């Protein structure tokens, strides 16, 4: 059989990966190097050239979209359907396993899969049965912790409580939740993987079935596997099976979600006699863009290493723009997009990337101002976000007592004991007396018709709204907004949401304070505080209309850097490259988190095909506070000959001079004799890693993250740091 067509249009490295005869293969697939092509062609090669039955091949990926695309492309290459194939996501294949072996898993054949909302409702009910106050033990936080334990392979009996009250309490919820799910035949998403892993581990017959059946196992996006997924794979694969892992340790950006980049590094230890094939030819970007990405990521330690290159033209230099503030930055972004369009480009070929969701507000306002259509990729516009709508609902009810929808939203966020039963009474009274919900609430409280916790919560709410109305008479809109967000309990309420979601919501609430400050400063006429607040409500009501471009419109894409992974655009604007913003302030005290931030920057840079702009601001009002952060260290790590600074930087009191970023860095390292990432030892604080530096001469300081003592700023002249290997 002629199988040469399978190798058509593959480069040498891709061909080597597809035809490799090694039992175990690790394909390090750089950005834009054609990893899906290699996966698809390798499966086709095994079927046609090696004579494997398609049903003896398992291919695992992370999203249904990727799995469907992979299956479709395999069938197209083979010119036949993949019958009884095991090509799917971790969760999809685990579900398939549990359906087939439900008895061994202790399930009925018709077990129910819980979605996230159903799981949350059950956890809320259990918490209530355990007499746990939602304010102190938010169900979302417990849900996140339980799912994290499952991702790490822990049952409630495996959790090490260490005498910690928080862990003990949430583990009680976990134990009750486990028992309920067993009793009611329920399986949540985390349970799909954990239970199928346990079946493989504890049932020799099930394990034997899979290890006998699957001769070849291929894993896509290997750098994103978490603990339980990797354990699951180890149990599925027999000692004789061929295992191919395709991924990129330089694009591992989901550590906060449980992904372990260490799995890439340990693959060659766990699977002996592994061949490593590097896919380094990039089909997406220009050489300038790739050289910048290579230089940046080379600053990370313990990577397996590769160097992207392309046969494309050298390309234009990267444009670096230092803005005065975030509004100047947003105006610059709008100008670049307008210019791109005027030269024959399309908005849909462009993307504006940012580290934090809160950054989108200033960008959105600038694009709306000049009528540039845009779409928030994978997210909501600023004023459509849940936490923002909650805060604005308070503002609306303060100035319009007849706004019943805003009353219902604000009274319920945060929860204050006013449940559906109490709301029902309020609605009935409002209808009976033809008055607003807020007047009906006051009437019922005066009559004593609502008591208990609901009555107390409602009374506190009404007093707060009256107090806010009085507050604005003597204070500014932004001060009122800060009062609403902090004193209503809204900030604390959203801060308790688990993981990254809670942090994002609170950052957006802080950014809402910034929005009101900026609005105040934009008012030219003499207006009272009340008039300014009412004008603001009018403006955002209009802005909140259907202004986001529809899916099929030609529109610029706005998105976080995390959302951009896997996408590509002819023009990319990478915004907000300042210390504490990117790299994010939360990453500063951990060398591993800092490296993940650098990988995120690498991913962002390699989204650009033709043109890359990078911006940073001298000052930025973000999360309600004015900051004056220096340019990101990532800028110093890009060779200066690749960068064109299109505007001289204004003189500011930041520890960088007018020279190129790398020149400044080199001068510092030559003068001080130490570099970012250097491991050092201090007589008092022990061993640590240099994270940052500022100043020069006798006043030069370094930021060091010590293993035992945490992060310290030290004056180099007195620190007596010993450099370690």
XYZ file of C-alpha atoms in Angstrom:
725
model
C 0.000 0.000 0.000
C 1.309 3.428 -0.947
C 1.366 5.523 2.199
C 3.629 8.301 0.931
C 0.709 10.734 0.795
C 0.598 10.739 4.595
C 4.053 12.301 4.669
C 3.300 14.886 1.998
C 3.623 18.526 3.079
C 5.497 17.641 6.276
C 8.865 19.152 7.132
C 11.754 16.927 8.220
C 11.084 17.226 11.961
C 7.370 16.613 11.525
C 8.148 13.566 9.353
C 10.568 12.242 11.982
C 7.883 12.532 14.642
C 5.243 10.837 12.499
C 7.443 7.871 11.479
C 9.394 7.444 14.740
C 9.772 3.787 15.672
C 10.637 4.491 19.305
C 8.142 3.106 21.804
C 7.914 6.436 23.601
C 8.004 9.823 21.933
C 7.995 13.351 23.330
C 7.210 15.963 20.681
C 8.140 19.461 21.828
C 5.918 21.458 19.512
C 6.768 25.167 19.471
C 4.135 27.824 18.859
C 2.806 27.693 15.295
C 4.836 24.589 14.424
C 1.954 22.350 13.322
C 1.443 20.054 16.313
C -2.126 19.066 15.362
C -0.881 18.144 11.890
C 1.726 15.846 13.473
C -0.831 14.184 15.760
C -3.287 13.572 12.941
C -0.656 12.299 10.495
C 0.935 10.056 13.132
C -2.395 8.339 13.806
C -2.966 7.923 10.055
C 0.590 6.550 9.675
C 0.024 3.987 12.432
C -3.202 2.826 10.769
C -1.999 2.665 7.155
C 1.754 2.056 7.398
C 1.906 -0.020 10.593
C -1.435 -1.775 10.098
C -2.898 -0.860 13.479
C -6.646 -1.098 13.998
C -8.038 2.437 14.591
C -9.848 1.101 17.669
C -6.479 0.187 19.223
C -5.429 3.870 19.239
C -6.399 6.338 21.950
C -5.941 10.083 21.413
C -6.592 12.438 24.318
C -6.975 16.220 24.260
C -8.546 18.933 26.409
C -11.523 20.425 24.559
C -14.399 18.940 22.594
C -13.597 21.320 19.754
C -10.020 20.030 19.497
C -11.178 16.408 19.736
C -13.793 16.861 16.994
C -11.284 18.619 14.740
C -8.733 15.855 15.285
C -11.242 13.108 14.510
C -12.472 14.901 11.395
C -8.953 15.412 10.033
C -7.985 11.769 10.696
C -11.068 10.538 8.833
C -10.314 12.879 5.939
C -6.734 11.599 5.715
C -7.776 7.938 5.960
C -10.837 8.425 3.730
C -12.867 6.314 6.168
C -14.776 6.824 9.414
C -13.119 6.178 12.801
C -15.518 3.556 14.176
C -15.413 2.763 17.896
C -12.631 5.295 18.241
C -11.303 6.567 21.542
C -10.484 10.073 20.386
C -11.760 12.598 22.909
C -11.221 14.700 25.989
C -10.094 13.354 29.367
C -13.612 13.813 30.714
C -15.279 12.340 27.623
C -13.127 9.210 27.642
C -13.526 8.815 31.408
C -17.297 8.998 30.961
C -17.076 6.329 28.262
C -15.011 4.114 30.601
C -17.479 4.494 33.475
C -20.455 3.741 31.217
C -18.818 0.511 30.048
C -17.636 -0.547 33.520
C -20.278 1.047 35.730
C -20.607 -2.005 38.005
C -16.905 -1.970 38.819
C -17.256 1.738 39.582
C -20.171 1.136 41.945
C -22.590 3.015 39.662
C -25.804 2.176 37.871
C -25.803 2.247 34.072
C -27.870 5.449 34.148
C -25.785 7.482 36.602
C -26.311 11.247 36.510
C -23.591 13.752 35.623
C -23.712 16.895 37.753
C -22.882 20.196 36.123
C -21.163 22.918 38.119
C -24.407 24.665 39.148
C -25.992 21.414 40.381
C -22.849 20.616 42.353
C -22.917 24.075 43.949
C -26.570 23.706 44.973
C -25.830 20.416 46.726
C -22.820 21.873 48.547
C -24.956 24.829 49.674
C -27.552 22.424 51.055
C -24.926 20.371 52.899
C -23.367 23.521 54.360
C -26.776 24.609 55.626
C -27.398 21.162 57.169
C -24.031 21.485 58.940
C -25.176 24.912 60.291
C -22.405 26.719 58.430
C -23.051 30.393 57.742
C -22.758 31.178 54.023
C -21.039 34.469 54.857
C -18.177 32.645 56.587
C -18.223 29.441 54.548
C -19.137 30.422 50.975
C -20.256 27.400 49.001
C -18.246 28.425 45.923
C -15.033 28.369 47.943
C -15.881 24.905 49.286
C -16.747 23.727 45.770
C -13.391 24.965 44.469
C -11.500 23.257 47.311
C -13.313 19.942 46.813
C -12.647 19.992 43.073
C -8.989 20.848 43.720
C -8.682 17.857 46.033
C -10.236 15.657 43.363
C -7.818 16.983 40.733
C -5.001 16.010 43.093
C -6.482 12.520 43.528
C -7.700 12.949 47.136
C -10.822 11.487 48.668
C -11.992 13.019 51.952
C -10.213 10.231 53.832
C -6.940 11.196 52.117
C -7.041 14.893 53.034
C -4.375 15.839 55.570
C -6.272 18.212 57.858
C -3.127 19.091 59.891
C -5.319 20.348 62.706
C -6.369 23.265 60.503
C -9.928 24.432 61.242
C -10.623 25.545 57.643
C -9.437 22.241 56.161
C -11.312 20.215 58.777
C -14.563 22.082 58.114
C -14.446 21.912 54.310
C -13.473 18.240 54.540
C -16.651 17.608 56.571
C -18.599 19.076 53.651
C -16.569 16.911 51.251
C -17.327 13.746 53.246
C -21.068 14.504 53.313
C -20.958 15.371 49.606
C -19.225 12.075 48.770
C -21.821 10.079 50.697
C -24.709 11.900 49.022
C -23.247 11.350 45.529
C -22.782 7.622 46.218
C -26.317 7.337 47.571
C -27.933 9.258 44.699
C -25.751 7.856 41.881
C -24.250 11.261 41.009
C -20.942 12.001 39.268
C -19.486 15.514 38.902
C -16.798 16.429 36.347
C -13.899 15.930 38.728
C -15.380 12.589 39.775
C -15.368 11.340 36.169
C -11.576 11.294 36.178
C -11.043 10.329 39.807
C -13.497 7.432 39.781
C -12.286 6.088 36.418
C -8.703 6.266 37.720
C -9.728 4.328 40.834
C -11.437 1.684 38.694
C -8.251 1.240 36.648
C -6.183 1.108 39.825
C -8.385 -1.344 41.738
C -9.866 -3.584 39.048
C -7.293 -5.813 37.297
C -9.883 -6.893 34.719
C -10.699 -3.314 33.666
C -7.050 -2.340 33.607
C -6.276 -5.459 31.606
C -8.994 -4.613 29.090
C -7.510 -1.206 28.327
C -3.882 -2.253 28.430
C -4.612 -5.132 26.050
C -6.705 -3.034 23.704
C -4.659 0.127 23.286
C -1.381 -0.331 21.449
C -0.827 3.392 20.987
C -1.769 6.342 23.191
C -1.291 9.949 22.094
C -1.755 12.995 24.344
C -2.225 16.534 23.028
C -1.353 19.703 25.032
C 0.624 17.504 27.406
C 1.931 20.507 29.356
C -1.617 21.173 30.596
C -2.157 17.810 32.334
C -2.910 17.917 36.051
C -2.093 15.301 38.698
C -5.120 13.030 38.262
C -4.966 13.180 34.445
C -1.335 12.110 34.452
C -2.052 9.265 36.904
C -4.975 8.192 34.698
C -2.693 8.039 31.660
C -0.073 6.013 33.555
C -2.715 3.398 34.419
C -4.197 3.231 30.895
C -0.861 2.601 29.191
C 0.663 -0.868 29.359
C 4.405 -1.429 29.484
C 4.260 -2.440 25.825
C 2.101 0.446 24.583
C 3.487 3.228 22.440
C 3.016 6.554 24.241
C 3.348 9.854 22.361
C 3.132 13.115 24.285
C 2.816 16.322 22.264
C 3.156 19.658 24.021
C 5.286 22.667 24.773
C 6.767 23.341 28.193
C 7.194 26.976 27.100
C 3.412 27.338 26.735
C 2.392 25.941 30.121
C 0.295 28.822 31.493
C -2.389 27.122 33.585
C -0.547 26.353 36.824
C -3.296 28.199 38.746
C -5.698 25.596 37.308
C -3.632 22.624 38.451
C -1.561 22.023 35.289
C 1.907 20.628 36.012
C 4.648 21.656 33.593
C 6.804 19.153 35.510
C 5.049 16.338 33.637
C 6.855 17.389 30.451
C 10.203 17.415 32.217
C 9.612 14.064 33.939
C 8.260 12.229 30.866
C 11.670 10.866 29.894
C 12.144 9.524 33.434
C 8.704 7.924 33.640
C 8.870 6.449 30.135
C 12.294 4.984 29.473
C 14.011 5.136 26.072
C 12.044 8.190 24.992
C 12.916 9.955 21.759
C 12.549 13.742 21.815
C 11.620 15.494 18.575
C 11.565 19.285 18.529
C 9.243 21.087 16.133
C 10.983 24.428 15.786
C 9.931 25.628 12.337
C 7.193 28.192 12.838
C 4.621 28.802 10.089
C 2.977 31.796 11.719
C 5.291 34.665 12.608
C 8.130 36.732 11.190
C 11.734 36.196 12.282
C 11.746 39.404 14.324
C 8.768 38.234 16.380
C 10.265 34.763 16.865
C 13.670 36.133 17.852
C 11.984 38.277 20.499
C 10.061 35.274 21.820
C 13.184 33.071 21.844
C 15.241 35.655 23.735
C 12.485 36.180 26.290
C 11.819 32.510 27.091
C 15.521 31.738 27.286
C 15.463 33.483 30.683
C 13.443 30.592 32.152
C 15.387 27.812 33.862
C 14.817 24.035 33.675
C 13.212 24.094 30.222
C 13.923 21.386 27.678
C 14.758 24.092 25.170
C 14.070 24.844 21.523
C 14.593 27.749 19.155
C 11.787 28.830 16.849
C 12.671 29.852 13.292
C 10.829 30.535 10.061
C 11.359 30.726 6.338
C 9.245 33.886 6.290
C 10.746 37.326 5.761
C 12.636 39.047 8.565
C 9.627 41.271 9.226
C 9.174 44.719 10.762
C 10.594 45.711 14.120
C 8.394 45.466 17.181
C 6.877 48.867 17.946
C 7.220 49.922 21.584
C 5.052 52.783 22.835
C 5.325 54.335 26.276
C 2.033 56.023 27.098
C 1.520 58.748 29.697
C -1.358 56.799 31.253
C -3.918 54.106 30.445
C -6.115 56.553 28.506
C -3.209 57.611 26.295
C -2.426 53.918 25.816
C -6.039 53.203 24.803
C -6.042 56.134 22.341
C -2.841 54.793 20.801
C -4.417 51.352 20.403
C -7.418 52.902 18.650
C -5.130 54.900 16.327
C -3.169 51.767 15.370
C -6.362 49.876 14.593
C -7.703 52.780 12.500
C -4.416 52.954 10.604
C -4.466 49.194 9.958
C -7.984 49.473 8.548
C -7.094 52.489 6.369
C -4.288 50.495 4.745
C -6.577 47.709 3.613
C -6.550 45.488 6.681
C -9.584 44.099 8.471
C -10.409 44.550 12.136
C -10.909 40.789 12.513
C -7.195 40.326 11.743
C -6.281 42.229 14.928
C -6.174 41.453 18.632
C -5.601 43.586 21.720
C -4.223 41.522 24.604
C -4.059 42.364 28.307
C -3.079 40.542 31.517
C -6.055 41.576 33.649
C -9.725 41.709 32.666
C -10.025 45.086 34.375
C -7.754 46.616 31.718
C -10.447 46.240 29.087
C -12.515 49.157 30.443
C -10.234 51.972 29.223
C -9.706 50.163 25.916
C -13.443 49.668 25.389
C -14.167 53.335 26.069
C -11.526 54.460 23.556
C -12.843 52.132 20.836
C -16.447 53.154 21.444
C -15.428 56.807 21.193
C -14.128 56.392 17.644
C -16.691 53.756 16.585
C -14.273 50.847 16.163
C -16.253 47.602 16.359
C -14.841 45.174 18.899
C -15.657 41.892 20.547
C -14.521 40.629 23.966
C -13.265 37.147 23.151
C -14.430 34.540 25.636
C -15.818 37.136 28.019
C -18.166 40.006 28.738
C -17.813 43.718 28.181
C -16.869 45.600 31.329
C -20.337 46.883 32.229
C -21.902 43.481 31.485
C -19.824 41.644 34.104
C -21.755 40.268 37.071
C -19.868 42.115 39.800
C -20.110 45.435 37.912
C -23.856 45.021 37.375
C -24.212 44.293 41.092
C -22.402 47.510 42.068
C -24.239 49.630 39.493
C -27.560 48.262 40.802
C -26.828 49.986 44.128
C -26.056 53.245 42.352
C -29.285 53.015 40.361
C -31.533 52.351 43.348
C -29.950 55.229 45.284
C -30.998 57.697 42.575
C -34.185 55.995 41.435
C -36.233 54.303 44.162
C -38.672 53.027 41.540
C -36.037 50.807 39.865
C -37.401 47.450 41.057
C -34.946 45.218 39.103
C -32.019 47.107 40.686
C -33.629 46.681 44.103
C -33.878 42.904 43.635
C -30.295 42.624 42.385
C -28.778 44.794 45.125
C -30.764 43.295 48.012
C -29.566 39.820 46.965
C -25.893 40.646 46.381
C -24.447 40.005 48.832
C -26.911 37.652 50.468
C -28.217 39.198 53.690
C -30.940 36.784 54.760
C -33.559 38.232 52.402
C -34.720 35.110 50.587
C -37.416 34.363 48.029
C -40.116 34.188 50.703
C -39.382 37.733 51.914
C -39.110 39.027 48.350
C -42.493 37.474 47.616
C -44.064 39.503 50.440
C -42.434 42.676 49.115
C -43.738 42.061 45.581
C -47.278 41.434 46.866
C -47.267 44.607 48.972
C -45.893 46.667 46.076
C -48.644 45.389 43.800
C -51.387 45.868 46.390
C -50.489 49.470 47.207
C -49.099 50.375 43.760
C -45.739 51.429 45.168
C -42.115 50.561 44.472
C -40.404 47.545 46.040
C -38.227 49.753 48.216
C -41.265 51.660 49.580
C -43.069 48.357 50.097
C -40.036 47.104 52.065
C -40.103 50.180 54.328
C -43.857 49.771 54.862
C -43.534 46.091 55.820
C -40.664 46.834 58.202
C -42.668 49.643 59.881
C -45.674 47.334 60.270
C -43.508 44.547 61.670
C -44.686 42.194 58.909
C -41.164 40.960 58.219
C -39.038 39.809 61.128
C -36.163 37.494 61.902
C -32.938 37.436 59.911
C -34.691 38.590 56.734
C -36.207 41.582 58.483
C -32.874 42.565 60.053
C -31.097 42.260 56.706
C -33.772 44.297 54.937
C -33.655 47.026 57.593
C -29.856 47.278 57.328
C -30.149 47.496 53.552
C -32.694 50.333 53.649
C -30.574 52.280 56.136
C -27.536 51.808 53.906
C -29.365 53.144 50.812
C -30.603 56.204 52.765
C -27.092 56.776 54.102
C -25.635 56.634 50.579
C -28.164 59.199 49.358
C -27.067 61.552 52.127
C -23.377 60.754 51.542
C -23.389 61.948 47.912
C -24.585 65.401 48.967
C -21.153 66.135 50.457
C -18.895 63.621 48.674
C -17.855 62.737 45.123
C -19.211 60.020 42.864
C -16.006 57.975 43.147
C -16.113 58.204 46.940
C -19.713 57.018 46.844
C -18.764 54.126 44.564
C -15.984 53.102 46.939
C -18.439 53.273 49.845
C -20.947 51.096 47.966
C -18.380 48.485 46.983
C -16.726 48.200 50.383
C -19.483 48.952 52.929
C -22.311 47.039 51.239
C -20.266 43.863 51.645
C -20.065 43.440 47.864
C -16.259 43.424 47.738
C -15.926 40.819 50.497
C -18.759 38.792 48.929
C -16.992 38.478 45.573
C -13.533 38.138 47.162
C -14.716 34.858 48.698
C -15.279 33.326 45.274
C -12.757 30.609 44.687
C -9.458 30.860 42.897
C -8.814 33.232 40.021
C -12.498 34.175 39.660
C -12.651 35.972 43.013
C -9.436 37.882 42.286
C -10.733 38.941 38.854
C -14.075 40.124 40.245
C -12.467 42.257 42.967
C -10.031 43.755 40.452
C -12.986 44.718 38.274
C -14.772 46.337 41.225
C -11.644 48.360 41.987
C -11.500 49.349 38.320
C -15.095 50.622 38.582
C -13.830 53.149 41.154
C -11.221 54.229 38.579
C -13.975 54.611 35.968
C -15.938 56.969 38.217
C -12.823 59.032 39.032
C -12.082 59.424 35.340
C -15.680 60.415 34.654
C -15.544 63.108 37.339
C -12.419 64.575 35.779
C -14.029 64.588 32.326
C -16.906 66.826 33.464
C -16.259 70.371 32.267
C -19.502 72.041 33.421
C -20.261 73.112 36.963
C -22.386 70.284 38.331
C -23.363 69.090 41.782
C -22.208 65.663 42.983
C -25.718 64.325 42.485
C -25.878 65.647 38.897
C -22.479 64.086 38.102
C -23.650 60.724 39.440
C -26.893 60.901 37.443
C -24.951 61.841 34.291
C -22.662 58.857 34.848
C -25.644 56.521 35.059
C -26.990 57.936 31.782
C -23.654 57.420 30.012
C -23.097 53.845 31.156
C -26.708 52.933 30.389
C -26.085 53.979 26.791
C -22.687 52.257 26.739
C -24.288 49.080 28.050
C -26.482 48.840 24.975
C -25.853 46.283 22.256
C -22.575 47.855 21.133
C -20.382 44.767 21.090
C -19.937 43.435 17.558
C -21.777 40.230 16.706
C -19.935 37.016 15.944
C -19.939 37.575 12.182
C -19.040 41.279 12.129
C -15.597 42.537 11.185
C -14.355 43.479 14.637
C -11.163 43.819 16.640
C -10.725 41.107 19.267
C -10.096 42.129 22.883
C -8.959 39.345 25.211
C -6.785 38.280 28.090
C -3.458 36.686 27.239
C -4.706 33.385 28.627
C -7.664 33.457 26.233
C -5.342 34.062 23.273
C -3.585 30.689 23.507
C -4.087 28.712 20.297
C -5.124 31.778 18.272
C -3.228 33.891 15.726
C -3.649 37.385 14.284
C -1.847 39.446 11.672
C -1.650 42.395 14.075
C -1.298 42.050 17.850
C -1.200 44.848 20.428
C 0.241 43.660 23.711
C -0.738 46.200 26.383
C 0.166 47.005 29.985
C 3.734 45.691 30.202
C 4.570 47.123 33.588
C 5.958 45.556 36.723
C 3.185 44.340 39.079
C 0.710 44.322 36.203
C 2.660 41.998 33.911
C 4.323 40.143 35.463
C 1.396 40.232 37.847
C 2.095 41.378 41.380
C 0.899 38.020 42.740
C 3.744 36.252 40.929
C 6.552 38.397 42.349
C 7.316 36.268 45.374
C 7.652 32.935 43.609
C 10.269 32.034 41.019
C 7.989 29.341 39.526
C 5.037 31.731 39.192
C 7.320 34.341 37.652
C 8.436 31.796 35.064
C 4.787 31.021 34.281
C 4.208 34.756 33.730
C 7.151 34.745 31.315
C 5.654 31.766 29.483
C 2.404 33.735 29.249
C 4.323 36.629 27.658
C 5.916 34.151 25.226
C 2.451 32.874 24.276
C 1.198 36.436 23.792
C 4.122 37.447 21.550
C 3.793 34.358 19.364
C 0.136 35.133 18.560
C 1.402 37.829 16.142
C 1.897 36.862 12.514
C 3.087 40.090 10.884
C 3.038 43.054 13.226
C 3.511 43.363 16.967
C 2.991 46.464 19.115
C 3.857 46.558 22.810
C 2.685 49.320 25.142
C 3.264 50.349 28.728
C 2.285 53.432 30.709
C 4.248 55.773 32.964
C 1.257 55.963 35.290
C -1.854 53.853 35.406
C -5.052 54.244 37.354
C -6.081 50.655 37.854
C -8.254 49.030 40.533
C -9.023 52.519 41.855
C -5.405 53.445 42.568
C -2.805 55.517 40.709
C 0.388 53.509 40.210
C 3.786 54.431 38.787
C 5.266 51.045 37.988
C 8.448 50.717 35.918
C 8.369 48.939 32.552
C 8.086 45.167 32.713
C 11.273 43.138 33.115
C 10.096 41.203 30.043
C 10.884 44.258 27.920
C 14.476 44.182 29.146
C 14.715 40.583 27.951
C 13.906 41.411 24.309
C 17.018 42.408 22.281
C 16.917 46.155 21.698
C 17.754 45.799 17.978
C 14.324 44.140 17.526
C 12.498 47.129 19.049
C 11.595 50.495 17.563
C 10.583 53.024 20.227
C 8.367 55.329 18.249
C 8.245 58.139 20.826
C 10.927 59.377 23.226
C 10.007 58.553 26.765
C 9.234 61.424 29.075
C 11.516 61.945 32.060
C 10.078 60.068 35.012
C 11.308 58.885 38.377
C 11.525 55.251 37.365
C 14.711 53.213 37.606
C 15.309 52.973 33.863
C 17.259 55.386 31.702
C 16.777 56.478 28.121
C 19.030 53.708 26.876
C 17.667 50.431 25.544
C 16.230 47.973 28.040
C 18.946 45.352 27.557
C 21.670 48.029 27.736
C 20.303 49.119 31.115
C 20.168 45.513 32.270
C 23.717 44.795 31.103
C 25.046 47.929 32.792
C 23.418 46.859 36.037
C 24.798 43.337 35.802
C 28.276 44.597 34.928
C 28.277 47.115 37.782
C 26.635 44.971 40.463
C 27.712 41.560 39.222
C 24.334 39.893 39.638
C 21.469 38.978 37.293
C 17.728 38.325 37.459
C 17.108 34.679 38.258
C 20.503 34.316 39.971
C 20.469 31.993 42.985
C 22.124 33.687 45.981
C 22.848 33.145 49.672
C 22.523 35.684 52.492
C 24.136 35.196 55.906
C 20.856 35.823 57.781
C 18.063 34.934 55.337
C 19.610 31.882 53.657
C 19.219 30.900 49.996
C 16.956 32.661 47.514
C 16.445 33.839 43.926
C 16.852 37.398 42.598
C 13.467 38.561 41.282
C 13.978 42.268 40.553
C 16.317 45.223 40.926
C 16.249 49.005 40.882
C 18.630 51.949 41.113
C 22.368 52.007 40.527
C 25.630 52.614 42.343
C 25.585 52.587 46.147
C 21.791 52.865 46.221
C 21.157 49.822 43.989
C 18.649 47.401 45.525
C 17.652 43.840 44.658
C 14.473 41.949 45.446
C 15.228 38.395 46.575
C 12.741 35.613 47.292
C 14.326 33.607 50.120
C 13.296 29.968 50.607
C 12.674 30.393 54.340
C 12.242 34.143 54.904
C 10.085 35.198 51.942
C 10.722 38.269 49.789
C 13.116 41.017 50.871
C 14.474 44.202 49.254
C 18.192 44.522 50.039
C 20.693 47.309 49.388
C 23.454 45.681 47.347
C 26.229 47.657 49.050
C 25.440 45.987 52.410
C 23.782 42.696 51.456
C 26.992 40.663 50.902
C 25.130 38.199 48.700
C 26.980 35.045 47.704
C 26.238 33.820 44.180
C 25.338 30.111 43.961
C 25.326 27.757 40.994
